[in-house]
XYZ file of C-alpha atoms in Angstrom:
779
model
C -60.331 -39.056 6.449
C -63.100 -41.715 6.438
C -66.538 -40.748 5.064
C -69.640 -40.861 7.378
C -71.816 -43.976 7.137
C -74.789 -43.584 4.779
C -77.503 -46.204 5.510
C -79.381 -45.614 2.276
C -76.288 -46.294 0.196
C -75.594 -49.464 2.163
C -79.126 -50.804 1.554
C -78.947 -49.999 -2.118
C -75.686 -51.902 -2.584
C -76.979 -54.912 -0.623
C -80.229 -55.013 -2.643
C -78.371 -54.715 -5.932
C -76.179 -57.683 -5.094
C -79.135 -59.826 -3.993
C -81.100 -59.159 -7.176
C -78.036 -59.959 -9.255
C -77.609 -63.374 -7.620
C -81.295 -64.202 -8.101
C -81.216 -63.373 -11.797
C -78.107 -65.499 -12.240
C -79.749 -68.498 -10.620
C -82.855 -68.040 -12.764
C -80.819 -67.925 -15.954
C -79.058 -71.145 -15.045
C -82.389 -72.900 -14.564
C -83.680 -71.906 -17.984
C -80.516 -73.223 -19.606
C -80.976 -76.541 -17.929
C -84.563 -76.866 -19.271
C -83.397 -76.044 -22.762
C -80.917 -78.908 -22.643
C -83.525 -81.333 -21.363
C -81.722 -82.117 -18.142
C -84.434 -82.462 -15.512
C -82.016 -83.513 -12.826
C -80.155 -80.291 -13.242
C -83.378 -78.377 -13.010
C -84.307 -80.068 -9.790
C -80.842 -79.488 -8.398
C -80.912 -75.748 -9.368
C -84.287 -75.257 -7.790
C -82.852 -76.525 -4.504
C -79.948 -73.936 -4.613
C -82.172 -70.945 -5.451
C -81.421 -67.889 -3.171
C -83.868 -67.189 -0.350
C -83.885 -63.448 0.649
C -86.405 -63.640 3.539
C -83.779 -63.976 6.344
C -81.840 -61.104 4.925
C -84.922 -58.938 4.756
C -85.656 -59.630 8.445
C -82.101 -58.737 9.460
C -82.342 -55.672 7.309
C -85.518 -54.463 9.036
C -84.046 -54.933 12.509
C -80.817 -53.114 11.463
C -82.787 -50.220 9.992
C -84.785 -49.833 13.192
C -81.613 -49.735 15.307
C -79.995 -47.229 13.000
C -82.993 -44.911 13.135
C -83.009 -45.117 16.923
C -79.287 -44.274 17.098
C -79.772 -41.342 14.681
C -82.458 -39.921 16.953
C -80.213 -40.097 20.009
C -77.366 -38.424 18.034
C -79.640 -35.551 17.015
C -80.616 -35.007 20.674
C -76.936 -34.860 21.727
C -76.153 -32.338 18.971
C -78.988 -30.082 20.147
C -77.696 -30.277 23.770
C -74.114 -29.445 22.714
C -75.230 -26.441 20.657
C -77.192 -25.113 23.638
C -74.207 -25.521 25.993
C -71.868 -23.807 23.475
C -74.156 -20.780 23.211
C -74.274 -20.515 26.999
C -70.439 -20.670 27.253
C -70.008 -17.966 24.631
C -72.382 -15.682 26.491
C -70.534 -16.178 29.786
C -67.148 -15.488 28.051
C -68.449 -12.243 26.536
C -69.717 -11.079 29.920
C -66.342 -11.873 31.539
C -64.376 -9.935 28.844
C -66.707 -6.960 29.248
C -66.096 -6.938 33.022
C -62.271 -7.128 32.499
C -62.420 -4.168 30.093
C -64.383 -2.066 32.596
C -61.880 -2.939 35.382
C -58.876 -2.070 33.115
C -60.381 1.312 32.186
C -60.897 2.081 35.859
C -57.293 1.149 36.762
C -55.896 3.129 33.805
C -57.818 6.258 34.879
C -56.472 5.874 38.417
C -52.901 5.472 37.065
C -53.239 8.631 34.964
C -54.437 10.552 37.992
C -51.479 9.219 40.036
C -48.980 10.089 37.272
C -50.393 13.600 37.081
C -50.018 14.045 40.819
C -46.400 12.743 40.719
C -45.517 15.106 37.861
C -47.053 18.011 39.717
C -45.138 17.170 42.891
C -41.911 16.671 40.883
C -42.292 19.997 39.125
C -42.865 21.661 42.451
C -39.743 19.984 43.865
C -37.655 21.095 40.891
C -38.961 24.619 41.214
C -38.143 24.653 44.901
C -34.685 23.165 44.183
C -33.957 25.761 41.513
C -35.009 28.538 43.850
C -32.878 27.095 46.637
C -29.904 26.739 44.300
C -30.398 30.290 43.054
C -30.556 31.515 46.600
C -27.455 29.481 47.428
C -25.577 30.914 44.457
C -26.641 34.441 45.299
C -25.630 33.944 48.919
C -22.224 32.567 47.823
C -21.699 35.492 45.508
C -22.722 37.947 48.166
C -20.302 36.349 50.625
C -17.491 36.290 48.046
C -18.105 39.923 47.174
C -18.223 40.942 50.797
C -14.988 39.041 51.436
C -13.162 40.752 48.555
C -14.372 44.162 49.652
C -13.154 43.547 53.206
C -9.702 42.512 51.923
C -9.497 45.524 49.625
C -10.462 47.916 52.405
C -8.102 46.218 54.854
C -5.117 46.400 52.482
C -5.885 49.996 51.625
C -5.602 50.982 55.289
C -2.690 52.381 57.317
C -1.892 49.528 59.641
C 1.702 49.314 60.782
C 2.077 45.828 59.299
C 1.276 47.223 55.869
C 3.563 50.266 55.941
C 6.542 50.221 53.558
C 5.019 47.435 51.482
C 7.571 44.947 52.762
C 6.824 41.716 50.860
C 7.306 39.333 53.783
C 5.227 41.423 56.191
C 2.475 41.869 53.636
C 2.335 38.137 52.908
C 2.349 37.179 56.596
C -0.440 39.648 57.326
C -2.455 38.426 54.327
C -2.195 34.806 55.391
C -3.072 35.557 59.012
C -5.896 37.991 58.248
C -9.403 36.648 58.892
C -12.428 38.405 57.438
C -15.942 38.264 58.821
C -16.840 35.879 56.003
C -14.002 33.552 57.031
C -15.319 33.551 60.593
C -18.858 32.844 59.345
C -17.731 29.897 57.249
C -15.551 28.528 60.020
C -18.489 28.733 62.385
C -20.770 26.984 59.891
C -17.968 24.526 58.979
C -18.782 25.183 55.285
C -16.704 25.025 52.144
C -16.922 27.426 49.255
C -19.009 26.281 46.302
C -15.963 26.034 43.974
C -14.224 23.816 46.542
C -17.295 21.573 46.776
C -17.387 21.292 42.985
C -13.692 20.369 42.928
C -14.419 17.530 45.335
C -17.427 16.317 43.334
C -15.593 16.504 39.975
C -12.743 14.443 41.385
C -14.881 11.482 42.424
C -13.877 8.249 40.749
C -10.772 9.748 39.058
C -8.238 9.294 41.884
C -7.289 12.964 41.708
C -5.950 14.992 44.620
C -8.742 17.128 46.101
C -8.727 20.077 48.452
C -10.017 17.860 51.240
C -7.085 15.494 50.613
C -4.474 18.076 51.589
C -2.407 16.659 54.429
C -2.785 19.515 56.919
C -5.040 22.369 57.868
C -2.177 24.708 57.023
C -2.176 23.441 53.421
C -5.935 23.855 53.189
C -5.625 27.357 54.640
C -2.839 28.138 52.148
C -5.032 26.892 49.301
C -7.909 29.105 50.420
C -5.641 32.145 50.724
C -4.207 31.424 47.268
C -7.711 31.418 45.773
C -8.511 34.730 47.508
C -5.227 36.219 46.286
C -6.071 35.120 42.761
C -9.466 36.842 42.883
C -8.027 39.981 44.517
C -5.291 40.175 41.884
C -7.840 39.961 39.058
C -9.949 42.651 40.724
C -6.904 44.846 41.359
C -6.012 44.769 37.663
C -9.384 46.357 36.907
C -9.181 49.060 39.613
C -8.743 52.590 38.234
C -9.596 54.588 41.353
C -6.761 56.626 42.864
C -8.178 55.889 46.293
C -7.302 52.191 45.959
C -3.672 52.650 44.876
C -2.263 51.250 48.115
C -4.500 48.220 48.027
C -3.672 47.524 44.397
C 0.105 47.695 44.918
C 0.003 45.568 48.066
C -2.190 42.896 46.474
C 0.197 42.599 43.517
C 3.098 42.123 45.944
C 1.166 39.485 47.897
C 0.232 37.650 44.680
C 3.834 37.626 43.495
C 5.267 36.526 46.839
C 2.659 33.826 47.282
C 3.489 32.428 43.831
C 7.196 32.364 44.757
C 6.482 30.457 47.949
C 4.326 27.891 46.169
C 6.875 27.408 43.377
C 9.680 27.035 45.938
C 7.654 24.436 47.786
C 7.168 22.507 44.528
C 10.860 22.827 43.585
C 11.985 21.682 47.040
C 9.656 18.682 46.938
C 10.853 17.896 43.404
C 14.458 18.004 44.541
C 13.722 15.701 47.488
C 11.575 13.375 45.411
C 8.595 13.924 47.693
C 5.723 13.131 45.333
C 2.961 13.883 47.836
C 4.231 17.413 48.505
C 4.823 17.957 44.779
C 1.281 16.932 43.977
C -0.186 19.193 46.681
C 1.881 22.132 45.499
C 0.901 21.454 41.877
C -2.779 21.335 42.851
C -2.586 24.761 44.463
C -0.512 26.250 41.639
C -2.793 24.934 38.873
C -5.791 26.527 40.578
C -3.808 29.651 41.451
C -2.304 30.554 38.039
C -3.092 27.703 35.662
C 0.072 25.813 36.620
C 2.374 27.660 34.221
C 5.006 28.378 36.868
C 4.714 24.831 38.196
C 5.192 23.241 34.768
C 8.000 25.666 33.913
C 9.812 24.664 37.091
C 9.336 20.966 36.364
C 10.617 21.073 32.777
C 13.504 23.393 33.663
C 15.803 20.378 33.646
C 15.112 19.933 29.928
C 15.653 23.606 29.119
C 19.002 23.574 30.839
C 20.391 20.043 30.513
C 23.532 19.231 32.485
C 26.896 19.640 30.670
C 27.553 15.896 30.879
C 24.374 15.173 28.875
C 25.347 17.720 26.218
C 28.809 16.180 26.027
C 27.421 12.654 25.666
C 25.107 13.752 22.837
C 28.025 15.433 21.072
C 30.201 12.332 21.331
C 27.372 10.120 20.066
C 26.587 12.406 17.099
C 30.239 12.652 15.994
C 31.095 8.988 16.572
C 31.419 8.445 12.784
C 34.297 10.366 11.210
C 34.602 8.787 7.760
C 32.665 6.956 5.079
C 34.680 3.845 5.833
C 33.565 3.882 9.459
C 29.940 4.325 8.415
C 30.255 1.394 5.975
C 32.307 -0.853 8.261
C 29.832 -0.816 11.152
C 26.110 -0.608 11.539
C 25.519 3.085 12.221
C 23.229 3.039 15.267
C 23.762 6.598 16.487
C 20.211 7.708 15.784
C 18.677 4.484 17.109
C 20.617 4.849 20.370
C 19.634 8.500 20.745
C 15.928 8.070 20.002
C 15.783 4.997 22.213
C 17.032 7.093 25.124
C 14.497 9.853 24.310
C 11.662 7.303 24.216
C 12.728 5.921 27.574
C 12.877 9.407 29.095
C 9.421 10.365 27.816
C 7.787 7.182 29.077
C 9.448 7.552 32.470
C 8.317 11.167 32.680
C 4.773 10.111 31.805
C 4.738 7.824 34.829
C 6.197 10.586 37.019
C 3.742 13.268 35.918
C 0.833 10.920 36.628
C 2.050 10.728 40.204
C 2.655 14.474 40.577
C -0.139 16.244 38.696
C -3.897 16.061 38.452
C -3.668 16.889 34.725
C -0.472 15.231 33.482
C -1.449 15.697 29.809
C -0.763 19.453 30.072
C 2.647 18.813 31.602
C 3.583 16.082 29.110
C 2.577 18.295 26.182
C 4.956 21.084 27.248
C 7.646 18.607 28.269
C 7.596 16.872 24.860
C 7.734 20.199 23.031
C 10.706 21.240 25.187
C 12.567 17.981 24.469
C 11.975 18.394 20.739
C 12.969 22.047 20.654
C 16.041 21.708 22.830
C 17.608 18.269 22.860
C 16.426 16.559 19.653
C 16.863 19.671 17.523
C 20.365 20.263 18.899
C 21.379 16.633 18.368
C 20.080 16.590 14.773
C 21.986 19.770 13.981
C 25.241 18.255 15.260
C 24.907 14.877 13.560
C 23.790 16.323 10.197
C 26.596 18.870 10.107
C 29.073 16.126 10.968
C 27.765 13.739 8.269
C 27.554 16.425 5.594
C 31.265 17.098 6.039
C 31.987 13.389 5.565
C 29.694 12.635 2.606
C 26.522 14.098 1.183
C 24.906 10.656 0.812
C 25.589 9.891 4.489
C 23.926 13.193 5.377
C 20.817 12.280 3.343
C 20.582 8.795 4.836
C 20.909 10.211 8.345
C 18.246 12.857 7.647
C 15.839 10.235 6.292
C 16.432 7.872 9.207
C 15.966 10.725 11.680
C 12.613 11.562 10.075
C 11.447 7.942 10.288
C 12.541 7.584 13.922
C 10.804 10.858 14.808
C 7.530 9.524 13.386
C 8.037 6.327 15.363
C 8.720 8.332 18.531
C 5.548 10.385 18.086
C 3.587 7.194 17.491
C 4.802 5.851 20.844
C 3.106 8.813 22.599
C -0.388 7.547 21.753
C -0.740 5.972 25.190
C -0.142 9.296 26.973
C -3.746 10.428 26.527
C -2.752 13.646 24.765
C -5.298 15.356 22.553
C -4.130 16.041 18.966
C -3.888 19.773 19.656
C -1.788 19.079 22.779
C 0.712 16.880 20.970
C 0.687 18.866 17.673
C 2.741 16.220 15.856
C 3.017 18.112 12.570
C 4.215 21.244 14.378
C 6.945 19.232 16.093
C 8.019 17.634 12.805
C 8.089 20.978 11.022
C 10.137 22.564 13.800
C 12.778 19.829 13.427
C 12.941 19.296 9.680
C 11.636 22.321 7.776
C 15.062 23.941 7.522
C 16.430 20.711 6.019
C 13.450 19.928 3.770
C 13.489 23.324 2.057
C 16.752 22.618 0.209
C 16.622 18.826 0.407
C 16.182 18.124 -3.325
C 19.228 20.205 -4.291
C 21.396 18.117 -1.996
C 19.763 14.904 -3.249
C 20.476 15.711 -6.909
C 23.996 16.830 -6.030
C 24.595 13.547 -4.214
C 23.237 11.505 -7.154
C 25.489 13.379 -9.575
C 28.508 12.655 -7.366
C 27.662 8.943 -7.012
C 26.932 8.415 -10.709
C 29.947 10.414 -11.835
C 32.230 8.454 -9.514
C 30.922 5.224 -11.010
C 31.363 6.511 -14.567
C 34.893 7.733 -13.846
C 35.836 4.295 -12.568
C 34.452 2.682 -15.729
C 36.231 5.227 -17.920
C 39.539 4.527 -16.174
C 39.096 0.789 -16.728
C 38.290 1.452 -20.374
C 41.418 3.545 -20.844
C 43.568 0.872 -19.213
C 42.044 -1.780 -21.453
C 42.624 0.303 -24.574
C 46.283 0.600 -23.692
C 46.483 -3.187 -23.743
C 44.673 -3.365 -27.092
C 41.181 -3.302 -28.502
C 38.468 -3.850 -25.902
C 35.065 -5.479 -26.194
C 32.211 -3.125 -25.317
C 30.497 -5.689 -23.091
C 33.381 -5.386 -20.658
C 32.375 -1.752 -20.214
C 28.810 -2.468 -19.093
C 27.212 -4.672 -16.456
C 23.596 -5.413 -15.722
C 24.448 -5.693 -12.033
C 26.081 -2.277 -12.076
C 23.089 -0.734 -13.819
C 20.616 -2.379 -11.469
C 22.446 -1.791 -8.190
C 24.764 1.191 -8.629
C 22.419 3.279 -10.765
C 18.771 2.180 -10.424
C 19.234 0.890 -6.860
C 20.670 4.248 -5.821
C 17.767 5.990 -7.569
C 15.210 3.797 -5.748
C 16.688 4.836 -2.406
C 16.566 8.475 -3.505
C 12.882 8.077 -4.465
C 12.038 6.755 -0.994
C 13.831 9.689 0.621
C 12.136 12.079 -1.766
C 8.657 10.805 -0.877
C 9.428 11.100 2.824
C 11.278 14.417 2.965
C 9.710 16.493 0.186
C 6.859 18.865 0.853
C 3.694 17.344 -0.597
C 3.288 19.919 -3.356
C 6.932 19.461 -4.411
C 6.911 15.654 -4.749
C 6.204 15.466 -8.557
C 8.892 18.007 -9.443
C 11.454 16.492 -7.063
C 10.866 12.966 -8.372
C 11.209 14.305 -11.899
C 14.627 15.737 -11.050
C 15.728 12.432 -9.521
C 14.589 10.496 -12.613
C 16.142 12.927 -15.071
C 19.460 12.640 -13.231
C 19.271 8.842 -13.602
C 18.493 9.103 -17.344
C 21.409 11.483 -17.898
C 24.014 9.303 -16.232
C 22.712 5.777 -16.831
C 21.299 6.025 -20.346
C 23.132 8.946 -21.950
C 26.545 8.440 -20.376
C 26.855 4.832 -19.231
C 24.771 2.843 -21.731
C 25.263 5.172 -24.685
C 29.024 5.249 -24.131
C 29.317 1.473 -24.148
C 27.001 1.234 -27.163
C 29.127 3.757 -29.062
C 32.173 1.608 -28.399
C 30.316 -1.503 -29.600
C 29.293 0.180 -32.858
C 32.792 1.600 -33.366
C 34.299 -1.881 -32.970
C 32.271 -3.298 -35.890
C 34.692 -3.580 -38.857
C 33.788 -1.395 -41.815
C 36.841 -1.886 -44.038
C 37.351 -5.014 -46.119
C 37.607 -7.990 -43.806
C 40.496 -10.361 -44.249
C 40.947 -13.938 -43.229
C 41.107 -14.945 -40.391
C 37.892 -13.177 -39.534
C 37.451 -14.542 -35.986
C 38.277 -11.232 -34.323
C 35.903 -9.250 -36.526
C 33.070 -11.734 -35.865
C 33.767 -11.450 -32.131
C 33.212 -7.693 -32.363
C 29.943 -8.265 -34.219
C 28.746 -10.721 -31.565
C 29.864 -8.266 -28.906
C 27.568 -5.666 -30.479
C 24.553 -7.972 -30.380
C 25.380 -8.917 -26.809
C 25.416 -5.189 -26.118
C 21.895 -4.928 -27.598
C 20.720 -7.519 -25.083
C 22.293 -5.551 -22.217
C 20.723 -2.340 -23.459
C 17.273 -3.947 -23.697
C 17.515 -5.289 -20.155
C 18.633 -1.938 -18.766
C 15.797 -0.175 -20.592
C 13.370 -2.662 -18.997
C 14.896 -1.855 -15.580
C 14.473 1.876 -16.193
C 10.880 1.540 -17.417
C 9.945 -0.638 -14.455
C 11.567 1.775 -12.014
C 9.687 4.699 -13.545
C 6.260 3.084 -13.707
C 6.380 1.196 -10.392
C 8.180 3.655 -8.129
C 7.443 7.080 -9.612
C 4.560 7.233 -12.074
C 1.636 7.386 -9.620
C 3.341 10.221 -7.715
C 4.459 12.251 -10.740
C 1.199 11.789 -12.660
C -0.612 14.198 -10.325
C 1.270 16.953 -12.186
C 0.751 16.752 -15.960
C 3.639 19.158 -16.532
C 6.215 17.134 -14.605
C 4.963 13.857 -16.092
C 5.324 15.205 -19.633
C 8.847 16.471 -18.939
C 9.936 13.107 -17.517
C 8.480 11.064 -20.364
C 9.977 13.402 -22.990
C 13.413 13.123 -21.379
C 13.141 9.341 -21.194
C 11.770 8.902 -24.716
C 14.426 11.168 -26.244
C 17.194 9.198 -24.566
C 15.732 5.844 -25.629
C 15.172 7.111 -29.178
C 18.882 7.912 -29.488
C 19.724 4.411 -28.300
C 17.431 2.957 -30.957
C 19.097 5.055 -33.666
C 22.528 3.908 -32.521
C 21.405 0.251 -32.470
C 19.978 0.574 -35.968
C 23.264 2.001 -37.182
C 25.148 -0.879 -35.580
C 22.828 -3.483 -37.141
C 23.386 -2.070 -40.622
C 27.151 -2.154 -40.103
C 26.945 -5.654 -38.635
C 24.983 -7.054 -41.600
C 27.440 -5.496 -44.039
C 30.330 -6.977 -42.092
C 28.642 -10.391 -41.982
C 28.167 -10.239 -45.754
C 31.895 -9.593 -46.148
C 32.685 -12.539 -43.884
C 30.433 -14.836 -45.968
C 32.226 -13.672 -49.109
C 35.544 -14.567 -47.505
C 34.217 -18.025 -46.624
C 32.934 -18.560 -50.172
C 36.221 -17.344 -51.612
C 37.749 -20.478 -50.163
C 35.697 -22.589 -52.592
C 38.028 -24.608 -54.856
C 37.430 -24.549 -58.610
C 37.957 -28.291 -58.619
C 34.995 -28.795 -56.273
C 32.610 -28.624 -59.248
C 34.894 -28.697 -62.309
C 35.996 -32.334 -62.656
C 37.651 -34.522 -65.199
C 35.358 -36.586 -67.353
C 36.456 -39.776 -65.653
C 35.941 -38.416 -62.093
C 32.584 -39.590 -60.769
C 33.111 -39.144 -57.010
C 30.743 -37.062 -54.903
C 31.569 -35.126 -51.713
C 32.329 -37.683 -49.019
C 30.409 -35.732 -46.302
C 27.480 -34.867 -48.546
C 28.760 -31.324 -49.126
C 31.949 -29.401 -49.826
C 34.146 -28.046 -47.047
C 33.256 -24.484 -48.016
C 29.569 -25.348 -47.843
C 30.042 -26.869 -44.381
C 31.859 -23.730 -43.205
C 29.161 -21.513 -44.689
C 26.280 -23.483 -43.137
C 28.014 -23.529 -39.775
C 28.568 -19.768 -39.946
C 24.926 -19.050 -40.898
C 23.555 -21.253 -38.111
C 25.926 -19.716 -35.560
C 24.772 -16.231 -36.488
C 21.108 -17.271 -36.321
C 21.714 -18.647 -32.825
C 23.385 -15.376 -31.884
C 20.345 -13.405 -33.075
C 17.979 -15.631 -31.113
C 20.093 -15.342 -27.972
C 20.355 -11.572 -27.916
C 17.152 -10.398 -29.602
C 13.503 -11.216 -29.097
C 10.075 -10.919 -30.676
C 9.745 -9.168 -34.002
C 13.366 -8.034 -33.931
C 14.556 -11.632 -34.381
C 12.281 -12.164 -37.383
C 13.421 -8.958 -39.067
C 17.145 -9.496 -38.542
C 16.937 -13.161 -39.652
C 15.062 -12.168 -42.807
C 17.645 -9.509 -43.685
C 20.570 -11.794 -42.866
C 19.004 -14.641 -44.888
C 18.578 -12.357 -47.918
C 22.211 -11.284 -47.670
C 23.340 -14.927 -47.423
C 21.253 -15.709 -50.498
C 22.731 -12.776 -52.396
C 26.280 -13.883 -51.533
C 25.596 -17.456 -52.715
C 23.753 -16.222 -55.799
C 26.727 -14.072 -56.803
C 29.191 -16.797 -55.850
C 27.743 -19.404 -58.190
C 27.866 -17.019 -61.104
C 31.641 -17.312 -60.888
C 32.043 -21.104 -60.467
C 32.748 -23.359 -63.492
C 30.740 -26.534 -63.210
C 31.165 -29.659 -65.263
C 28.175 -31.673 -66.328
C 27.283 -34.875 -64.655
C 29.266 -35.367 -61.447
C 30.026 -31.624 -61.077
C 26.325 -30.827 -61.304
C 25.524 -33.504 -58.717
C 28.171 -32.080 -56.381
C 26.566 -28.655 -56.826
C 23.192 -30.185 -55.988
C 24.676 -31.586 -52.776
C 25.811 -28.121 -51.635
C 22.649 -26.318 -52.722
C 20.514 -28.900 -50.938
C 22.513 -28.288 -47.753
C 21.972 -24.540 -48.145
C 18.244 -25.078 -48.656
C 17.984 -27.156 -45.478
C 19.883 -24.471 -43.615
C 17.428 -21.845 -44.943
C 14.630 -23.393 -42.840
C 15.725 -21.099 -40.017
C 14.591 -18.105 -42.086
C 11.203 -16.805 -43.124
C 9.110 -17.912 -46.114
C 10.419 -15.273 -48.515
C 14.025 -16.274 -47.867
C 13.187 -19.973 -48.205
C 11.583 -19.307 -51.594
C 14.792 -17.644 -52.784
C 16.825 -20.620 -51.616
C 14.405 -22.874 -53.525
C 15.297 -20.917 -56.667
C 18.987 -21.227 -55.807
C 18.660 -25.004 -55.478
C 17.061 -25.187 -58.945
C 20.265 -23.759 -60.434
C 21.875 -27.190 -60.107
C 19.538 -28.404 -62.863
C 21.261 -26.080 -65.330
C 24.273 -28.392 -65.138
C 22.371 -31.676 -65.153
C 20.174 -31.467 -68.278
C 20.801 -31.427 -72.027
C 20.742 -28.290 -74.159
C 17.294 -28.914 -75.644
C 15.689 -28.828 -72.194
C 17.197 -25.498 -71.124
C 14.343 -23.393 -72.492
C 11.766 -25.518 -70.659
C 13.826 -25.225 -67.476
C 13.762 -21.425 -67.520
C 10.101 -21.127 -68.470
C 8.327 -23.882 -66.507
C 10.310 -24.021 -63.228
C 11.224 -21.665 -60.397
C 14.122 -20.410 -62.523
C 11.567 -18.476 -64.549
C 11.793 -15.823 -61.829
C 15.374 -15.013 -62.894
C 16.219 -12.289 -65.367
C 17.692 -13.149 -68.777
C 21.080 -11.766 -67.808
C 21.194 -13.981 -64.678
C 20.175 -16.980 -66.759
C 22.921 -16.290 -69.258
C 25.548 -15.972 -66.539
C 24.601 -19.296 -64.909
C 24.522 -21.164 -68.226
C 27.878 -19.668 -69.172
C 29.411 -21.460 -66.163
C 28.820 -24.832 -67.822
C 32.155 -26.245 -68.924
C 30.656 -27.106 -72.321
C 29.196 -23.631 -72.873
C 29.400 -22.154 -76.382
C 28.699 -18.555 -77.348
C 26.278 -19.584 -80.128
C 23.911 -20.980 -77.448
C 22.670 -17.480 -76.760
C 19.523 -16.942 -78.774
C 19.341 -20.591 -79.756
C 18.846 -22.259 -76.371
C 18.556 -19.250 -74.109
């Protein structure tokens, strides 16, 4: 934003600049005089600044500015005066608007009060009129009932003998004074008017929609008969005995006629007549007789339908038939039931004003009669064939029933009308109560059949000779034929067990699996594997005995995998359901842990036997070492052509093969432990072996170094402790490659210092030049 012009500041700046220029010119003139240059002085005097013109301009400008400032002040005063006037006018206008608004608001309040007063008066008048109307209706209804009671208590000839047809005809034709009054006024009863009003917008059949005056008249008589019947039930006076008996007869006969009309229309497929009859019956007695007549076809199904259901339920006659084809008996049956229910829903919507009531009773009738009968037939049939087939059929039936109930959601039934849980309980409670006993029995049969087949194969194999244990066990069998069967049982258990019984039932299923899979199947094969490990002295060839040892370690791998399957099955499929009951969870885990603990004990026993057997095999290999491998003639200076002896090659190959076996079949810490123990045993065998080998100095010692170096390289597959022992073993070659004077240094300053004196003596004694007098002198 630019600042306003300040004339005083402008003059000051202009004056300051003028004075500055004058002083500068004056100073230049003095300098010229000092230098004696008169010409310059003359010339400077001619260029001296003259301020007179500027002063004149300045005076004129100042006068103009002062004149303009005066005019500006006058304008400001005028604008301030106009602004004050405008503000005053605006305040007066706002004040007037406020006064007008208050006046209008007071008028509106007065009008609202008058409207409320008139409305209240209208409501009061309406209430009084309605009360009068109700009282008049009640008075007319009471008068009408009294006239009918008096009339039917009389001695007219039409009423004598209480003949049902005559009584009904007279009742229908009788016209009371109230009937004549209403006919004259062309008025409907209040309840009939309400029925018409309630039906608006819902496309329901109303009294006014009845096709003929006769139907309307019949409806009116039915309503009177209903009221008379209710009154007659309360009559205790002996004077009204005739009336009471005759009204009961009329009520009964009228109900028969209405039901017959509905049944006839139903038989002819006349939906309009059925709907009219149902309207009258629902208002007459709640529609019970009407609904009972309609669903009679489901209470008493035709013989052909019963026969078809029987043939469908018993279509499977053997396990082979059930396995050979896709068993669709239940799907076919429930599909037909679904179709029937949906068709009936469409029909009832056409026939009844309140189809939900009809559909509720119809569905319950279908469940109680047809579905229940079909399930009984098919389950009895399947139980005779095989218990597992029975359980599968029961489970599938339960699932299809839930699906069927879910398909009824579009019928508009309230939960209490459908009562799904009641329907399910009525069908399955008798089967669910003893379900778990049959499930466990079926599991025992399946598992035992599998075990018997394995046992038979084992016996046949034993007849042909010794059998490897791994032929007696299969991961696929364990996963599919044992755990797979258990998984299916768990799904059935969760579906069919009562909620409070789920933990206990799952525990029984799991315990059955542990008994047959772990204790019988796995433990049996593991026993055979341990029994096959040779315990007596092994002789060459040892291939067969080593095969049994490898078979045992292969068995360990199988056992570990099956245990993983079992643990996964327990924790994924069962744990969250069993854990709600601490008791059942503890029982299951104890059973499982006890079974697995026995497997671990058996495996430990087999490992000890295997290591002992492997030690014997290594001794056999080392026994093939020739004495001439290290004990040579003095003129023989040849080393092993392959860098090691044949026995050493066989030994290294055997050790590496066993290490590979351990790595293949074991994992984690187990591999480390077994390799460490096996390495120590290999070291002990070699250590003992070289105490018995005569070794000549020079070339014999170098040949020994070749073999011990090969053993040390092989020892890299073991842990540090084992490698340290093999380092000591390698140092033994030095005993045969140094002179006598250096022996003491060798056994005090090298790794051989770890050996005992007796071991030292034995190794030195294997030198071909050993003398007895060395002991004490050099050792």
